[in-house]
Tab-separated table of C-alpha atoms and ligand atoms in Angstrom:
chain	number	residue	atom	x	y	z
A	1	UNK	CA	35.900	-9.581	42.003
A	2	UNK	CA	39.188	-8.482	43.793
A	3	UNK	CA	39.607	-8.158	47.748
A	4	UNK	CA	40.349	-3.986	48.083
A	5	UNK	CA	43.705	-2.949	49.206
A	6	UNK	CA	45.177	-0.317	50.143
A	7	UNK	CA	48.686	0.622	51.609
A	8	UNK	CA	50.269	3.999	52.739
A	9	UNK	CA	53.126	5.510	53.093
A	10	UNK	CA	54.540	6.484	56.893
A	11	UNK	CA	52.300	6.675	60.123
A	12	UNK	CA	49.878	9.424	58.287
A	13	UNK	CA	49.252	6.236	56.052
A	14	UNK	CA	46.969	4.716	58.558
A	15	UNK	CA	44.804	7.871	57.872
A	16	UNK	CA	45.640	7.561	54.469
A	17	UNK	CA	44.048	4.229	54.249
A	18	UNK	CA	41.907	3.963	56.283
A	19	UNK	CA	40.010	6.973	54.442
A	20	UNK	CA	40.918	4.741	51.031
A	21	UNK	CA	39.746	2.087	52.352
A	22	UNK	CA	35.830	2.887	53.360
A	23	UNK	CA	35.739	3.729	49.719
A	24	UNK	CA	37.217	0.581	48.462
A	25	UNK	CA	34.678	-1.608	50.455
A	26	UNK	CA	31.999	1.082	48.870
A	27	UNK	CA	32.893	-0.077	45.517
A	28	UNK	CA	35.130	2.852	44.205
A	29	UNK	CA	37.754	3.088	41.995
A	30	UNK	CA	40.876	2.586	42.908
A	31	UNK	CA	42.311	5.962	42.373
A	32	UNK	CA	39.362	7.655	43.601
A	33	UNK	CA	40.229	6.336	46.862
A	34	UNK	CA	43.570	6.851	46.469
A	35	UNK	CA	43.068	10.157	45.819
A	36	UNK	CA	40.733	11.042	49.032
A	37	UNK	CA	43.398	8.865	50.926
A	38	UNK	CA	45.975	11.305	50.346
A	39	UNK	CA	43.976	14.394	50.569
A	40	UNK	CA	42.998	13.749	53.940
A	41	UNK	CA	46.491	13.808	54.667
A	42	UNK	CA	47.180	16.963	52.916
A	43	UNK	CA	44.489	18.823	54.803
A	44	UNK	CA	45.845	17.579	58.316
A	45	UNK	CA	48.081	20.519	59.762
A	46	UNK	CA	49.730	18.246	61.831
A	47	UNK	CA	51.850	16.747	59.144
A	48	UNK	CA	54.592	18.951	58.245
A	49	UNK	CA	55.881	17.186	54.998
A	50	UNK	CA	52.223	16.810	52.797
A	51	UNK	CA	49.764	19.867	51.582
A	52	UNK	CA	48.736	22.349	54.533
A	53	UNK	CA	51.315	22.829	57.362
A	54	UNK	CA	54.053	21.328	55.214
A	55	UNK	CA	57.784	22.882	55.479
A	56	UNK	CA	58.563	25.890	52.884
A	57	UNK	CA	61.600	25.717	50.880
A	58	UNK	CA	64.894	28.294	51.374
A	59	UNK	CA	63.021	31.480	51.095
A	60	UNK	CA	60.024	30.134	53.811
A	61	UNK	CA	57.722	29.479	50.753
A	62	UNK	CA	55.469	26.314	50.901
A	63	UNK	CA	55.844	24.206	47.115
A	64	UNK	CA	54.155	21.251	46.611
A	65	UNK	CA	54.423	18.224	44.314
A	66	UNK	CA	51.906	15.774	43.597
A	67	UNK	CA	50.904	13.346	41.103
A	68	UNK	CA	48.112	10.692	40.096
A	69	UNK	CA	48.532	7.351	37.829
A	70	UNK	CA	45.629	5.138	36.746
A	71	UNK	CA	46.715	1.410	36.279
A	72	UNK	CA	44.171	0.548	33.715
A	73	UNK	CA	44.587	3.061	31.020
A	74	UNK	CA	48.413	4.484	32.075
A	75	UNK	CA	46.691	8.003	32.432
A	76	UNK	CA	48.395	10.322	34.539
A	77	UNK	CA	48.814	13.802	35.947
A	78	UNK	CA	51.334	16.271	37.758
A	79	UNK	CA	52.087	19.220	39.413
A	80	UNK	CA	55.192	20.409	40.442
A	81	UNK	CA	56.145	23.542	42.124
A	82	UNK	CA	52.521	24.588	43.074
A	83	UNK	CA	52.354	27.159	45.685
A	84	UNK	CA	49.078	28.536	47.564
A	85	UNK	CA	46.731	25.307	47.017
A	86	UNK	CA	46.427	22.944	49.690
A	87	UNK	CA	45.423	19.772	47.546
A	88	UNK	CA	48.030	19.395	44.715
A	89	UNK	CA	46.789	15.245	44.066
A	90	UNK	CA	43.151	16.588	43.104
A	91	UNK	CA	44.722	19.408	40.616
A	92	UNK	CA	47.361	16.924	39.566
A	93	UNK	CA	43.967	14.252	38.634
A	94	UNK	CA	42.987	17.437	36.729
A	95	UNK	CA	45.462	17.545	34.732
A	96	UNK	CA	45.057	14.273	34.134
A	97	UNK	CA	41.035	14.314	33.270
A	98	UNK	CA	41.054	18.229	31.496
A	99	UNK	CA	44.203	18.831	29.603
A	100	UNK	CA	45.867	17.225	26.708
A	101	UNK	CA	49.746	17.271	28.889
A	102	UNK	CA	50.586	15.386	31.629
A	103	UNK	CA	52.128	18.165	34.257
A	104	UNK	CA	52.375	21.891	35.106
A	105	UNK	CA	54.734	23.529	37.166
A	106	UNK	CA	54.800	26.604	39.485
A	107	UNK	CA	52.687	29.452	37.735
A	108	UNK	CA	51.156	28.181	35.213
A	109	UNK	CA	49.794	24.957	37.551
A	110	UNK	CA	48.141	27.681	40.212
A	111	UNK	CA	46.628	29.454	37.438
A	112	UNK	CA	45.204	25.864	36.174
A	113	UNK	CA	43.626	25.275	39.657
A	114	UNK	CA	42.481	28.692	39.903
A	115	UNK	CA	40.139	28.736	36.887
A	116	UNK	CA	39.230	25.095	38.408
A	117	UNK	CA	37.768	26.447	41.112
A	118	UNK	CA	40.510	26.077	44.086
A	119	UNK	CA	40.906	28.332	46.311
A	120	UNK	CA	44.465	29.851	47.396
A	121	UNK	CA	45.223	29.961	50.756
A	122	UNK	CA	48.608	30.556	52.935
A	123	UNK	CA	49.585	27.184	53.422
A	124	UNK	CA	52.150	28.146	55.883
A	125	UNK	CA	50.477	27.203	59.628
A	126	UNK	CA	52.562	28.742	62.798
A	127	UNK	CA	53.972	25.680	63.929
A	128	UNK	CA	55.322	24.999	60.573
A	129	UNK	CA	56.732	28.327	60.343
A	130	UNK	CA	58.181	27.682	64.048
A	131	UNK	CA	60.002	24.406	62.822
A	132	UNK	CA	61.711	25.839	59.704
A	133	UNK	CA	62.859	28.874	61.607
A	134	UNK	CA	64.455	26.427	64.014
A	135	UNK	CA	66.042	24.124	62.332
A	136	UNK	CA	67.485	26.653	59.388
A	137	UNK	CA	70.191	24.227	57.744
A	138	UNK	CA	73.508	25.914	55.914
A	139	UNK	CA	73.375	24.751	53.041
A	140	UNK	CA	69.972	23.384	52.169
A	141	UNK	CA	69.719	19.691	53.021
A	142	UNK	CA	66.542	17.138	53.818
A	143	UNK	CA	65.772	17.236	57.119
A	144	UNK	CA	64.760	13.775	59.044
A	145	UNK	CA	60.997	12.843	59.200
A	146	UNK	CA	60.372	14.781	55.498
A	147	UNK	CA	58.118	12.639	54.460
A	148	UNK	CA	55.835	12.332	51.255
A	149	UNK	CA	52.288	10.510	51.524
A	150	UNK	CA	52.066	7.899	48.528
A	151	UNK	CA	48.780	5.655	48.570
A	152	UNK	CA	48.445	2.709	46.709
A	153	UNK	CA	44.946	0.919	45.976
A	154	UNK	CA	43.296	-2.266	44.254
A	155	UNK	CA	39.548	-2.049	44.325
A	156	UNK	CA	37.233	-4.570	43.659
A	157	UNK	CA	37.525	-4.820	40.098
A	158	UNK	CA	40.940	-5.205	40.133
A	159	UNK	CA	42.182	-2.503	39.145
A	160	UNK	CA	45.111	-0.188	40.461
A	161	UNK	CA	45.854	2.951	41.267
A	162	UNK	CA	47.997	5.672	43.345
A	163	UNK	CA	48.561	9.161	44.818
A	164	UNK	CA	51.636	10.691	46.096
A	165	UNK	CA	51.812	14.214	47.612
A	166	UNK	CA	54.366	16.227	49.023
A	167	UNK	CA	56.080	19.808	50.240
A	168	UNK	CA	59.250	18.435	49.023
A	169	UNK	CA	62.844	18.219	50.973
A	170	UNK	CA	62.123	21.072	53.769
A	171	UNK	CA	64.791	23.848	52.667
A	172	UNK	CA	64.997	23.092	49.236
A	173	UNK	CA	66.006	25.486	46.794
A	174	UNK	CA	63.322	28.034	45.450
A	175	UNK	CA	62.310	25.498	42.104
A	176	UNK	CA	63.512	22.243	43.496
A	177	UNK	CA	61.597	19.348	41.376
A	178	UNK	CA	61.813	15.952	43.769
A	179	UNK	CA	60.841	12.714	42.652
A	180	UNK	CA	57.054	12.221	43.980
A	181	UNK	CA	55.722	14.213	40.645
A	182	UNK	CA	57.478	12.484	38.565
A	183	UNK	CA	56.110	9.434	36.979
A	184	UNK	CA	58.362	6.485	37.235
A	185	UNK	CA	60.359	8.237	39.798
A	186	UNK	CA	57.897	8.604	42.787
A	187	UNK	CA	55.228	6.505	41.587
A	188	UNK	CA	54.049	4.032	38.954
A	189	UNK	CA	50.994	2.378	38.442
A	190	UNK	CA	50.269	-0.537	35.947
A	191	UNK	CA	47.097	-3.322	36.161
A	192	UNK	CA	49.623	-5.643	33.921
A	193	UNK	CA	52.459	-5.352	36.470
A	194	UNK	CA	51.402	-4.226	39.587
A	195	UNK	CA	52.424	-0.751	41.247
A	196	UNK	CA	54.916	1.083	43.688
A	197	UNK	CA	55.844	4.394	44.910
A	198	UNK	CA	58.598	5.850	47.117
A	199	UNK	CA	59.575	8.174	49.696
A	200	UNK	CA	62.847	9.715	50.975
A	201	UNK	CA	65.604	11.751	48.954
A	202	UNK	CA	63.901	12.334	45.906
A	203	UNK	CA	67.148	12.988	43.885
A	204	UNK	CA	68.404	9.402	44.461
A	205	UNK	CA	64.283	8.073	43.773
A	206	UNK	CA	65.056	9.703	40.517
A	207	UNK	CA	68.050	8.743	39.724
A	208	UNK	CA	67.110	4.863	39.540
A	209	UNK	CA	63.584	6.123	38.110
A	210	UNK	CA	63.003	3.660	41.084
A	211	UNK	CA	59.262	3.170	41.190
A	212	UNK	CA	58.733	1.814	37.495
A	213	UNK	CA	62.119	-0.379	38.259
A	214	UNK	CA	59.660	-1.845	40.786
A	215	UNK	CA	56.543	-2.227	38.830
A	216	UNK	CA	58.961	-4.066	35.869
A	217	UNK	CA	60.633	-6.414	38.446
A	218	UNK	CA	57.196	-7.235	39.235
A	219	UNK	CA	56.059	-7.750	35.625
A	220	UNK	CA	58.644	-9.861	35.402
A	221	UNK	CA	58.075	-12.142	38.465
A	222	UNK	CA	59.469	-10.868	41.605
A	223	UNK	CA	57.112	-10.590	44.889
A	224	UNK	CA	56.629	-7.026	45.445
A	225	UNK	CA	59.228	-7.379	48.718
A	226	UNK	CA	61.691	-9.155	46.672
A	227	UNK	CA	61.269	-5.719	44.186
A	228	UNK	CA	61.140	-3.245	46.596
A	229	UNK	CA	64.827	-4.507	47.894
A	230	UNK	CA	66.462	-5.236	44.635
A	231	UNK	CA	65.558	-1.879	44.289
A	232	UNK	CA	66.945	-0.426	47.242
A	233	UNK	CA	70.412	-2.425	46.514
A	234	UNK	CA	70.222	-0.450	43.269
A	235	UNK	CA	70.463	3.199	44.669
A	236	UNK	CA	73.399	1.981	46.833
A	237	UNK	CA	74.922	0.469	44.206
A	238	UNK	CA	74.248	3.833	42.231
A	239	UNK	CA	74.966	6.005	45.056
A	240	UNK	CA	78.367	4.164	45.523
A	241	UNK	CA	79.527	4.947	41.880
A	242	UNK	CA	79.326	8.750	43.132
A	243	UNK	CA	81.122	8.329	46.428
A	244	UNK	CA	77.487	8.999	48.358
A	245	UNK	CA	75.142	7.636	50.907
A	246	UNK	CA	71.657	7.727	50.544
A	247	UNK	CA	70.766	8.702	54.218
A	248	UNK	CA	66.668	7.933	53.601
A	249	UNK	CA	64.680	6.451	51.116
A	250	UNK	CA	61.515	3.719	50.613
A	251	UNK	CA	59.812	1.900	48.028
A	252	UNK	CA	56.387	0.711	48.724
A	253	UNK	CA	54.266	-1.862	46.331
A	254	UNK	CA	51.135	-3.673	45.243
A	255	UNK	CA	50.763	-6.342	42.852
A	256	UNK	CA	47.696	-7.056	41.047
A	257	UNK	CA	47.329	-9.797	43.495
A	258	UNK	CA	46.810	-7.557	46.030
A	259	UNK	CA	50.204	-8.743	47.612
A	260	UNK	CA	52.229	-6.071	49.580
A	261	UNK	CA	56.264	-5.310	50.233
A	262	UNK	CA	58.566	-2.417	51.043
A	263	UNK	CA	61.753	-2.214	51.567
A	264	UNK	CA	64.155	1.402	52.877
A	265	UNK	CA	67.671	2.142	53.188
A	266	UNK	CA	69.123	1.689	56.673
A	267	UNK	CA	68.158	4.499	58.787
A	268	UNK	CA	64.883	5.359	57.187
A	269	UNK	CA	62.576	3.862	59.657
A	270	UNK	CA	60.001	3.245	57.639
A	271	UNK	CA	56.971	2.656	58.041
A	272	UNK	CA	53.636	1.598	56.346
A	273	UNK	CA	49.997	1.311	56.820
A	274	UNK	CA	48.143	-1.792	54.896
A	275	UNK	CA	44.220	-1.795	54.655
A	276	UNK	CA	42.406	-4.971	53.938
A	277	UNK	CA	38.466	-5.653	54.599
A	278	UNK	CA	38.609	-5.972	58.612
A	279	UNK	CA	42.183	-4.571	59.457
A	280	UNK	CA	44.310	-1.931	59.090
A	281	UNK	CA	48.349	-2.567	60.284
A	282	UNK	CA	51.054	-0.564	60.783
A	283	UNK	CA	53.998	-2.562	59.394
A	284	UNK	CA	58.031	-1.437	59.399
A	285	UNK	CA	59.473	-1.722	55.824
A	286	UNK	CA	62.366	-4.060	55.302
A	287	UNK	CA	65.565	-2.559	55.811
A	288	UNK	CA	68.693	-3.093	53.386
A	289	UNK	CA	72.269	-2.381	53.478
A	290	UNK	CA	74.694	-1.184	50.585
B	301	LIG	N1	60.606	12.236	48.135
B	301	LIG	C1	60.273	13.570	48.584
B	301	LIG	C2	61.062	14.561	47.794
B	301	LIG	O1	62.232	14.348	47.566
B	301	LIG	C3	60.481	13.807	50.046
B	301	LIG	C4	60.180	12.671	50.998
B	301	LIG	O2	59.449	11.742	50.696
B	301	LIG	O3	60.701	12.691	52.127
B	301	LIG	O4	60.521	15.581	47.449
């Protein structure tokens, strides 16, 4: 038997997990909780960055990423690009459970959730609508506090798994793929190694295919703190060989252990929620320079 865990991305994560966590101490699955972690997020219109409410790309149209990863059997599923369904994770676990790929994008993904019985809606609320208005960049560029919900659990039999759901960089381009469905990239879940996901400017997440870099420093002995931060010195050592800054990113991560870390670029101000039996913290991730 295993002690349940579960940590969260950003101050929605205490939501996040604590919603994860009820289900952990009932005996669930890992991703299961996970899963109804992040879609309680998704469903909150207060959060402009995750599901309902969250900020539309160029052309004012809400897209959403999401993705799922089991740690026991490597299964996975994505969506990318979905427009008009408020819970992307749940059609990206889909995926996962009722079709021989492993993502769908844009049309073909809404179609796949329509003939599973969700329901389209206008995922635009007022006050999102208000914000993007406002704060119309030229160009498109991420905007500060864009934030993707990633949820990371061990249940009590010890195994892993995680959710991460997003609207994407507010402004994007009409199309624009970040890293959260992208497995590796935004998240990466393995029993034998442990598992991590991220959060910031998905293009340098990507880049560095960051999340499984964590889960192999891990296999390969690092604490999941001393992984999160090698990984971080890697995008600004990557970033550097371009000339750029990477103005926000974070890598969160369990290990099989149920040990914690995270680490963020300088500037990122992130922060975490971690759910054991009795408590639930808000903790700041480590920050590290270039
Ligand atoms: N990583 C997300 C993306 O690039 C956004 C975020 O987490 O802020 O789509």
């Amino acid at each position: 038997m295993a002690t349940p865990v579960c940590i969260a991305t950003w101050p929605f994560g205490r939501l996040a997990a604590m919603t994860a966590s009820k289900l952990l101490l009932a005996g669930k699955p890992a991703l299961e909780a996970a899963l109804a972690g992040a879609q309680a997020v998704e469903d909150d219109p207060s959060v402009n960055s995750v599901g309902y409410g969250g900020l539309p790309d160029r052309d004012g149209v809400v897209s959403l990423d999401a993705c799922v990863m089991d740690g026991r059997t490597l299964s996975f599923g994505a969506v990318a690009a979905l427009e008009r369904i408020g819970n992307p994770a749940a059609v990206a676990k889909l995926v996962m459970e009722k079709t021989p790929h492993v993502c769908l994008a844009g049309r073909g993904a809404l179609e796949f959730a329509i003939t599973n019985g969700f329901k389209t809606r206008n995922l635009l609320t007022p006050k999102s609508l208000e914000e993007w208005e406002k704060s119309k960049p030229k160009p498109p560029q991420p905007m500060p506090g864009h934030d993707t919900v990633t949820v990371l659990c061990l249940d009590s039999k010890g195994d892993l798994g995680g959710v991460c759901s997003t609207s994407g960089l507010a402004h994007k381009l009409p199309g624009r793929v970040g890293d959260s469905p992208i497995v590796g990239a935004g998240l990466y879940v393995d029993n034998q190694g442990g598992c991590a996901g991220a959060t910031g400017v998905g293009e340098e997440i990507w880049r560095i295919l960051g999340s499984h870099k964590v889960v192999e420093m891990m296999r390969a002995g690092k604490s999941p703190q001393e992984a999160c931060e090698q990984a971080v010195r890697l995008m600004h050592q990557v970033a550097g060989r371009r000339g750029v800054h990477v103005s926000s990113a974070a890598f969160l991560a369990l290990d099989p252990q149920g040990r914690h870390g995270a680490a963020a670029v300088p500037g990122t101000n992130f922060e975490f929620a971690v759910g054991r039996p009795g408590s639930l913290q808000m903790l700041k991730g480590v920050e590290v320079g270039g």
